[in-house]
Short mmCIF file of N, CA and C in Angstrom, two decimals:
data_model
loop_
_atom_site.label_atom_id
_atom_site.label_comp_id
_atom_site.label_asym_id
_atom_site.label_seq_id
_atom_site.Cartn_x
_atom_site.Cartn_y
_atom_site.Cartn_z
N MET B 1 202.17 38.44 69.35
CA MET B 1 201.13 39.30 68.44
C MET B 1 201.52 40.05 67.14
N THR B 2 201.53 39.66 66.26
CA THR B 2 201.85 41.13 64.90
C THR B 2 201.63 41.79 65.06
N THR B 3 201.62 43.51 64.97
CA THR B 3 200.93 44.80 64.05
C THR B 3 200.41 44.36 63.18
N PRO B 4 199.08 45.02 62.56
CA PRO B 4 198.45 44.80 61.78
C PRO B 4 199.35 45.64 60.66
N THR B 5 199.86 45.04 58.76
CA THR B 5 199.98 46.05 58.49
C THR B 5 199.33 47.02 58.03
N GLU B 6 199.35 47.98 57.56
CA GLU B 6 198.75 48.98 56.60
C GLU B 6 197.50 48.76 55.68
N ASP B 7 197.91 48.02 54.94
CA ASP B 7 197.11 46.82 53.81
C ASP B 7 195.91 46.38 54.43
N GLU B 8 196.48 46.21 55.43
CA GLU B 8 195.11 44.91 56.41
C GLU B 8 194.75 45.42 57.11
N VAL B 9 194.89 46.89 57.60
CA VAL B 9 193.74 47.71 58.43
C VAL B 9 192.78 48.47 57.51
N TRP B 10 193.12 48.18 56.29
CA TRP B 10 192.32 49.22 54.86
C TRP B 10 191.99 47.90 54.69
N MET B 11 192.08 47.18 54.10
CA MET B 11 191.46 45.42 53.40
C MET B 11 190.57 45.59 54.84
N ARG B 12 190.38 45.35 55.88
CA ARG B 12 189.46 45.53 56.58
C ARG B 12 188.71 45.84 56.34
N LYS B 13 189.27 47.27 56.28
CA LYS B 13 187.35 48.62 56.02
C LYS B 13 186.99 47.88 54.65
N ALA B 14 187.15 47.74 53.81
CA ALA B 14 186.90 46.32 52.27
C ALA B 14 186.51 45.91 52.58
N LEU B 15 186.27 44.67 53.96
CA LEU B 15 186.12 43.91 54.22
C LEU B 15 184.76 43.92 55.31
N ARG B 16 184.64 45.49 55.41
CA ARG B 16 182.92 45.31 56.37
C ARG B 16 182.15 45.86 55.45
N GLU B 17 182.90 46.84 53.69
CA GLU B 17 181.80 46.54 52.75
C GLU B 17 181.42 45.71 52.52
N ALA B 18 182.18 44.72 52.45
CA ALA B 18 181.37 42.91 51.86
C ALA B 18 180.61 42.32 52.30
N GLU B 19 180.62 42.29 53.73
CA GLU B 19 180.04 41.87 55.01
C GLU B 19 178.17 42.97 54.62
N ALA B 20 178.69 43.87 54.54
CA ALA B 20 177.17 45.31 54.36
C ALA B 20 176.57 44.64 53.24
N ALA B 21 176.90 43.68 51.41
CA ALA B 21 177.01 43.44 50.65
C ALA B 21 176.29 42.04 50.83
N GLY B 22 176.27 41.24 51.87
CA GLY B 22 175.78 39.68 52.05
C GLY B 22 174.64 40.07 52.76
N ALA B 23 174.39 41.35 54.33
CA ALA B 23 173.77 40.92 54.42
C ALA B 23 172.27 41.74 53.50
N ALA B 24 173.35 42.31 52.83
CA ALA B 24 171.40 43.02 51.65
C ALA B 24 171.57 41.97 50.77
N GLY B 25 171.99 40.34 51.17
CA GLY B 25 171.61 39.65 50.30
C GLY B 25 172.34 39.75 48.83
N GLU B 26 173.39 40.55 49.34
CA GLU B 26 174.25 41.03 47.74
C GLU B 26 175.46 39.60 47.73
N VAL B 27 176.19 39.05 46.99
CA VAL B 27 177.67 38.42 47.23
C VAL B 27 178.88 39.19 47.55
N PRO B 28 178.65 38.24 49.10
CA PRO B 28 179.93 39.56 49.37
C PRO B 28 181.22 40.27 49.23
N VAL B 29 180.84 41.33 48.98
CA VAL B 29 182.51 42.24 48.12
C VAL B 29 182.35 42.76 48.45
N GLY B 30 183.70 43.85 48.44
CA GLY B 30 183.62 45.42 49.44
C GLY B 30 185.03 45.87 48.84
N ALA B 31 184.77 47.09 48.77
CA ALA B 31 185.82 48.30 48.13
C ALA B 31 186.05 49.45 48.35
N ILE B 32 187.07 49.76 48.61
CA ILE B 32 187.31 51.31 49.44
C ILE B 32 188.44 51.95 48.60
N ILE B 33 188.75 53.07 47.93
CA ILE B 33 190.07 53.40 47.77
C ILE B 33 190.83 54.55 48.45
N VAL B 34 191.55 53.95 48.75
CA VAL B 34 192.55 55.17 49.91
C VAL B 34 193.26 56.00 48.84
N HIS B 35 193.32 57.62 49.21
CA HIS B 35 194.10 58.35 48.56
C HIS B 35 195.03 59.42 49.90
N LYS B 36 196.06 59.07 49.84
CA LYS B 36 196.74 60.08 51.16
C LYS B 36 196.59 60.14 52.51
N GLY B 37 196.03 58.65 52.04
CA GLY B 37 196.13 58.03 53.36
C GLY B 37 194.48 58.32 54.01
N ARG B 38 193.05 58.59 53.24
CA ARG B 38 191.79 58.46 53.36
C ARG B 38 191.10 57.99 51.95
N ILE B 39 190.29 57.77 53.20
CA ILE B 39 188.94 57.29 51.92
C ILE B 39 188.43 58.15 51.25
N ILE B 40 188.63 57.70 50.11
CA ILE B 40 187.20 58.94 49.51
C ILE B 40 187.05 58.03 48.60
N GLY B 41 186.67 56.77 49.00
CA GLY B 41 186.06 56.42 47.90
C GLY B 41 185.21 54.05 48.75
N ARG B 42 183.89 54.82 48.01
CA ARG B 42 184.07 52.47 49.15
C ARG B 42 182.87 51.87 48.51
N GLY B 43 182.74 50.86 48.27
CA GLY B 43 181.26 50.21 47.16
C GLY B 43 181.10 49.23 48.20
N HIS B 44 179.78 47.91 47.60
CA HIS B 44 179.82 46.45 47.70
C HIS B 44 178.53 46.83 47.07
N ASN B 45 178.95 44.83 46.47
CA ASN B 45 177.95 44.74 45.37
C ASN B 45 176.87 45.04 45.58
N GLN B 46 175.78 45.74 44.48
CA GLN B 46 174.38 46.74 44.66
C GLN B 46 173.71 45.39 43.34
N ARG B 47 174.35 44.62 42.58
CA ARG B 47 173.90 44.58 41.25
C ARG B 47 172.85 43.67 41.55
N GLU B 48 171.89 42.93 42.32
CA GLU B 48 170.20 42.17 42.37
C GLU B 48 169.75 44.17 43.63
N THR B 49 170.38 44.47 44.25
CA THR B 49 169.55 46.16 44.77
C THR B 49 169.55 46.13 43.29
N LEU B 50 170.44 47.14 42.59
CA LEU B 50 170.39 47.81 41.90
C LEU B 50 170.05 47.46 40.40
N HIS B 51 169.63 46.33 40.74
CA HIS B 51 169.29 44.97 38.87
C HIS B 51 169.94 45.74 37.75
N ASP B 52 171.15 45.71 37.99
CA ASP B 52 172.60 46.70 37.36
C ASP B 52 173.13 45.56 37.40
N PRO B 53 174.05 45.21 36.14
CA PRO B 53 174.75 44.30 36.00
C PRO B 53 176.40 44.94 36.71
N THR B 54 175.90 46.03 36.35
CA THR B 54 177.71 46.82 36.08
C THR B 54 177.94 47.64 38.08
N ALA B 55 177.28 47.41 38.86
CA ALA B 55 177.22 47.65 40.48
C ALA B 55 178.03 46.33 40.94
N HIS B 56 179.42 46.06 40.19
CA HIS B 56 180.38 45.49 41.68
C HIS B 56 180.85 46.87 42.18
N ALA B 57 181.32 46.54 43.87
CA ALA B 57 181.87 46.94 44.11
C ALA B 57 183.48 48.32 43.65
N GLU B 58 183.98 47.33 43.04
CA GLU B 58 185.16 48.63 42.68
C GLU B 58 184.47 49.71 41.54
N MET B 59 183.51 49.12 40.64
CA MET B 59 182.89 50.51 39.99
C MET B 59 182.31 51.12 40.50
N ILE B 60 181.70 51.28 42.12
CA ILE B 60 181.22 51.90 42.75
C ILE B 60 181.41 52.54 43.60
N ALA B 61 182.88 51.93 44.31
CA ALA B 61 183.69 53.09 44.49
C ALA B 61 184.91 53.77 43.64
N ILE B 62 185.13 53.20 42.66
CA ILE B 62 185.70 54.29 41.59
C ILE B 62 185.04 55.44 41.35
N THR B 63 183.96 55.14 40.73
CA THR B 63 182.72 56.51 40.79
C THR B 63 182.56 57.32 42.17
N ALA B 64 182.59 56.87 42.80
CA ALA B 64 183.00 58.00 44.45
C ALA B 64 184.05 58.62 44.13
N ALA B 65 184.72 57.85 44.04
CA ALA B 65 186.03 58.01 44.35
C ALA B 65 186.29 59.17 43.34
N ALA B 66 186.45 58.60 42.53
CA ALA B 66 186.07 59.88 40.89
C ALA B 66 185.07 62.03 41.43
N SER B 67 184.68 61.19 42.00
CA SER B 67 183.38 62.06 42.01
C SER B 67 184.92 63.29 43.56
N GLU B 68 184.86 62.75 44.39
CA GLU B 68 185.46 63.24 45.33
C GLU B 68 186.49 63.94 45.05
N LEU B 69 187.23 63.51 43.81
CA LEU B 69 188.58 63.40 43.63
C LEU B 69 188.04 64.96 42.30
N GLU B 70 186.83 64.97 41.44
CA GLU B 70 186.73 66.43 41.23
C GLU B 70 187.78 65.28 39.23
N SER B 71 188.34 64.26 39.33
CA SER B 71 188.55 63.64 38.40
C SER B 71 188.51 62.07 37.85
N TRP B 72 189.02 61.71 37.01
CA TRP B 72 188.43 60.66 36.30
C TRP B 72 189.87 59.76 36.74
N ARG B 73 190.54 60.33 36.43
CA ARG B 73 192.69 60.20 36.97
C ARG B 73 193.11 59.89 38.81
N LEU B 74 192.89 58.34 38.59
CA LEU B 74 193.10 58.33 40.09
C LEU B 74 194.29 57.70 40.71
N LEU B 75 195.05 58.81 40.62
CA LEU B 75 197.02 58.94 40.32
C LEU B 75 196.70 58.82 42.03
N GLU B 76 197.48 58.28 42.32
CA GLU B 76 198.31 58.29 44.00
C GLU B 76 197.02 57.32 44.56
N CYS B 77 195.98 56.61 44.64
CA CYS B 77 195.18 55.76 45.26
C CYS B 77 195.28 54.30 45.43
N THR B 78 194.41 53.55 46.19
CA THR B 78 195.56 52.29 46.07
C THR B 78 194.02 51.88 45.73
N LEU B 79 193.34 50.84 45.37
CA LEU B 79 192.32 49.75 45.73
C LEU B 79 192.36 48.71 46.56
N TYR B 80 191.34 48.77 47.21
CA TYR B 80 191.35 47.65 48.12
C TYR B 80 190.10 46.77 48.07
N VAL B 81 190.42 45.73 47.87
CA VAL B 81 189.09 45.37 47.16
C VAL B 81 189.81 43.85 47.99
N THR B 82 188.03 43.19 47.96
CA THR B 82 188.12 42.16 48.51
C THR B 82 187.93 40.61 47.60
N LEU B 83 187.53 40.63 46.34
CA LEU B 83 187.63 39.35 46.22
C LEU B 83 188.68 40.16 44.42
N GLU B 84 189.40 39.18 44.09
CA GLU B 84 190.16 39.29 42.85
C GLU B 84 189.02 40.47 41.20
N PRO B 85 189.23 41.53 41.10
CA PRO B 85 188.57 42.24 39.64
C PRO B 85 188.53 40.99 38.47
N CYS B 86 186.96 41.16 38.09
CA CYS B 86 186.72 40.61 37.14
C CYS B 86 187.03 41.61 35.45
N THR B 87 186.94 41.44 35.03
CA THR B 87 187.29 42.33 33.65
C THR B 87 187.00 43.11 32.99
N MET B 88 184.95 43.20 33.63
CA MET B 88 184.86 44.99 33.18
C MET B 88 185.83 45.65 35.10
N CYS B 89 185.66 45.28 36.03
CA CYS B 89 186.47 46.04 36.92
C CYS B 89 187.90 46.55 36.39
N ALA B 90 188.30 45.18 36.04
CA ALA B 90 190.30 45.31 36.14
C ALA B 90 190.10 46.34 34.88
N GLY B 91 189.19 46.12 33.86
CA GLY B 91 189.59 47.33 33.01
C GLY B 91 189.27 48.63 33.56
N ALA B 92 188.25 49.03 34.25
CA ALA B 92 188.02 50.49 35.02
C ALA B 92 189.42 50.83 35.78
N ILE B 93 189.54 49.80 36.64
CA ILE B 93 191.32 50.10 37.56
C ILE B 93 192.43 50.91 35.99
N VAL B 94 192.18 49.91 35.00
CA VAL B 94 193.27 50.16 34.48
C VAL B 94 192.50 51.95 33.87
N LEU B 95 191.47 52.32 33.80
CA LEU B 95 191.49 54.07 32.20
C LEU B 95 191.07 54.18 33.60
N ALA B 96 191.14 54.28 35.09
CA ALA B 96 191.00 54.85 35.87
C ALA B 96 192.67 55.85 36.42
N ARG B 97 192.96 54.89 35.92
CA ARG B 97 195.13 54.78 36.41
C ARG B 97 195.71 54.59 37.57
N ILE B 98 194.39 53.61 38.26
CA ILE B 98 194.74 53.49 39.63
C ILE B 98 195.63 52.75 39.53
N PRO B 99 197.29 53.22 40.49
CA PRO B 99 198.75 52.44 40.15
C PRO B 99 199.05 51.53 41.24
N ARG B 100 197.84 51.71 41.94
CA ARG B 100 198.05 49.98 42.84
C ARG B 100 197.00 49.27 43.86
N LEU B 101 196.56 47.94 43.07
CA LEU B 101 195.74 47.65 43.26
C LEU B 101 195.84 46.53 44.59
N VAL B 102 195.39 46.00 45.99
CA VAL B 102 195.26 45.16 46.85
C VAL B 102 193.99 43.74 46.91
N TYR B 103 194.31 42.55 46.65
CA TYR B 103 192.97 42.60 46.61
C TYR B 103 193.19 41.30 47.65
N ALA B 104 192.26 40.61 48.33
CA ALA B 104 192.57 39.54 49.52
C ALA B 104 192.09 37.81 47.73
N SER B 105 191.34 37.63 48.16
CA SER B 105 191.37 36.20 48.00
C SER B 105 191.47 36.32 45.63
N SER B 106 191.62 35.56 45.56
CA SER B 106 191.79 35.36 44.25
C SER B 106 190.12 34.87 43.36
N ASP B 107 190.14 34.88 42.18
CA ASP B 107 189.10 34.42 41.47
C ASP B 107 189.36 33.21 40.67
N PRO B 108 189.37 31.69 40.89
CA PRO B 108 190.22 31.35 39.24
C PRO B 108 189.15 30.99 38.24
N LYS B 109 187.81 31.84 38.51
CA LYS B 109 186.73 31.32 37.91
C LYS B 109 186.56 33.18 36.90
N ALA B 110 186.96 34.30 37.55
CA ALA B 110 186.71 34.84 37.03
C ALA B 110 187.93 36.40 37.55
N GLY B 111 188.68 36.02 37.52
CA GLY B 111 189.61 37.02 38.33
C GLY B 111 191.06 37.42 36.96
N ALA B 112 190.61 38.41 36.61
CA ALA B 112 191.62 39.64 35.10
C ALA B 112 192.60 39.79 36.03
N CYS B 113 192.54 39.40 37.33
CA CYS B 113 193.98 40.64 37.46
C CYS B 113 194.97 39.19 37.77
N GLY B 114 195.03 37.95 36.89
CA GLY B 114 196.45 36.98 36.55
C GLY B 114 195.88 35.57 36.87
N SER B 115 194.75 35.80 37.55
CA SER B 115 194.04 34.16 37.88
C SER B 115 193.45 34.25 36.23
N VAL B 116 192.59 34.70 35.68
CA VAL B 116 191.81 34.00 34.22
C VAL B 116 192.38 35.01 33.05
N LEU B 117 192.60 36.30 33.87
CA LEU B 117 192.90 36.90 32.38
C LEU B 117 193.85 37.86 33.49
N ASP B 118 194.58 38.90 32.94
CA ASP B 118 195.54 39.57 33.38
C ASP B 118 194.76 41.15 32.81
N ILE B 119 194.39 41.79 33.29
CA ILE B 119 194.45 43.02 32.53
C ILE B 119 194.89 44.18 33.06
N THR B 120 195.26 43.70 34.39
CA THR B 120 196.35 45.14 34.54
C THR B 120 197.67 45.08 35.09
N ARG B 121 197.85 44.09 33.93
CA ARG B 121 199.49 44.40 33.35
C ARG B 121 199.33 43.83 31.61
N ASN B 122 199.01 44.43 31.52
CA ASN B 122 198.46 43.62 29.86
C ASN B 122 199.74 44.97 29.49
N GLU B 123 200.57 44.60 27.98
CA GLU B 123 201.56 45.56 28.00
C GLU B 123 200.71 45.87 26.86
N ARG B 124 199.77 45.84 26.34
CA ARG B 124 199.58 46.41 24.90
C ARG B 124 198.36 47.81 25.39
N LEU B 125 198.15 47.68 26.94
CA LEU B 125 196.76 48.71 27.16
C LEU B 125 198.14 50.38 27.28
N ASN B 126 197.47 51.34 27.69
CA ASN B 126 198.15 52.17 28.22
C ASN B 126 198.73 52.90 29.74
N HIS B 127 198.24 51.69 29.71
CA HIS B 127 198.55 52.08 32.38
C HIS B 127 198.51 50.83 31.89
N ARG B 128 199.23 50.14 33.45
CA ARG B 128 199.59 48.95 33.98
C ARG B 128 199.18 49.34 35.85
N VAL B 129 198.46 48.60 35.56
CA VAL B 129 198.68 48.29 37.10
C VAL B 129 199.59 46.85 37.90
N VAL B 130 199.91 47.45 39.62
CA VAL B 130 200.61 46.42 39.94
C VAL B 130 199.80 45.56 40.99
N PRO B 131 199.48 44.12 40.82
CA PRO B 131 198.68 43.95 41.77
C PRO B 131 198.86 42.85 42.96
N GLU B 132 198.29 43.50 44.15
CA GLU B 132 199.08 42.68 45.58
C GLU B 132 198.17 41.34 45.65
N PRO B 133 198.22 40.49 45.75
CA PRO B 133 196.72 39.61 45.75
C PRO B 133 197.69 39.04 47.20
N GLY B 134 196.54 38.40 48.20
CA GLY B 134 196.76 38.20 49.18
C GLY B 134 196.54 38.48 50.23
N VAL B 135 196.14 39.71 50.80
CA VAL B 135 195.48 40.48 51.85
C VAL B 135 194.35 40.27 52.54
N LEU B 136 194.69 39.44 53.53
CA LEU B 136 193.32 38.86 54.53
C LEU B 136 192.76 37.53 53.55
N ALA B 137 193.53 37.25 52.96
CA ALA B 137 193.15 36.96 51.71
C ALA B 137 192.04 35.56 52.35
N GLU B 138 191.47 34.56 53.40
CA GLU B 138 191.42 33.31 54.64
C GLU B 138 190.01 33.98 54.60
N GLU B 139 190.86 35.35 55.76
CA GLU B 139 189.30 35.82 55.64
C GLU B 139 188.43 35.90 55.07
N CYS B 140 188.54 36.44 53.73
CA CYS B 140 187.58 37.31 52.85
C CYS B 140 186.72 36.48 52.14
N SER B 141 187.85 34.79 52.14
CA SER B 141 187.40 33.24 51.37
C SER B 141 186.46 32.99 52.23
N GLU B 142 186.19 33.44 53.55
CA GLU B 142 184.96 32.53 54.42
C GLU B 142 184.65 33.39 54.76
N VAL B 143 183.80 34.47 54.13
CA VAL B 143 183.24 35.30 54.22
C VAL B 143 182.16 34.68 52.55
N LEU B 144 182.53 34.71 52.05
CA LEU B 144 182.19 34.66 50.54
C LEU B 144 181.64 33.00 50.58
N ARG B 145 182.80 32.09 51.22
CA ARG B 145 182.40 30.95 51.66
C ARG B 145 180.93 30.39 52.21
N GLU B 146 181.09 31.54 53.39
CA GLU B 146 179.53 31.27 54.35
C GLU B 146 178.45 31.42 52.88
N PHE B 147 178.90 32.80 52.54
CA PHE B 147 177.49 33.29 51.73
C PHE B 147 176.99 32.35 51.10
N PHE B 148 177.58 31.39 50.27
CA PHE B 148 177.36 30.94 48.94
C PHE B 148 176.57 29.56 49.89
N ARG B 149 177.88 28.83 51.01
CA ARG B 149 176.61 28.35 52.08
C ARG B 149 175.52 27.77 52.26
N LYS B 150 174.85 29.68 52.51
CA LYS B 150 173.47 29.95 52.55
C LYS B 150 172.77 29.58 51.73
N ARG B 151 173.35 30.11 50.75
CA ARG B 151 172.30 30.42 49.79
C ARG B 151 172.38 28.94 49.39
N ARG B 152 173.03 27.89 48.74
CA ARG B 152 173.22 26.74 48.46
C ARG B 152 171.89 25.86 49.65
N ALA B 153 171.94 25.47 51.03
CA ALA B 153 171.27 26.08 52.04
C ALA B 153 169.93 26.23 51.31
N ALA B 154 169.37 27.23 51.40
CA ALA B 154 168.17 27.90 51.68
C ALA B 154 167.65 26.99 49.76
N ALA B 155 168.21 26.93 48.81
CA ALA B 155 168.33 26.51 47.69
C ALA B 155 167.74 25.20 47.85
N ALA B 156 168.20 24.67 48.77
CA ALA B 156 167.94 23.13 48.94
C ALA B 156 166.62 23.08 49.32
N ASP B 157 166.24 24.24 50.48
CA ASP B 157 164.59 23.67 50.96
C ASP B 157 163.40 24.66 50.75
N GLU B 158 164.12 24.84 48.85
CA GLU B 158 162.97 25.94 48.49
C GLU B 158 162.25 23.96 48.21
#
């Protein structure tokens, strides 16, 4: 048995956030922000709960981290998220100056870190982020698949 990498350990914490979202009826995406070995922001999707289209896991985690550091510049931070960020979240990651993004599953429909678009490495922007995909991808993808499987089954029963 191999020892989990540091990224896997942190991603498991983001996965717990995703599971909390799923338990609340939200699309199960979770995020944490780590600064110098400590979680300073966490979030999970809350769009349905808050009736807010911007209440994505990443946005909530970024707001919490900025509050914790008392700065909008999230330098020396790593964002861990269970699904590739969308355009809104990728833009916020760039604007927050987060240098490192680790995500689990790619999003072939809305991913903006290399799948559909690549906002994080756009040379025309004043900051670039190096995305690192694939950490615990299968586990995080399975949480999403199971959520949507249950949602489709419930809709079929109505």
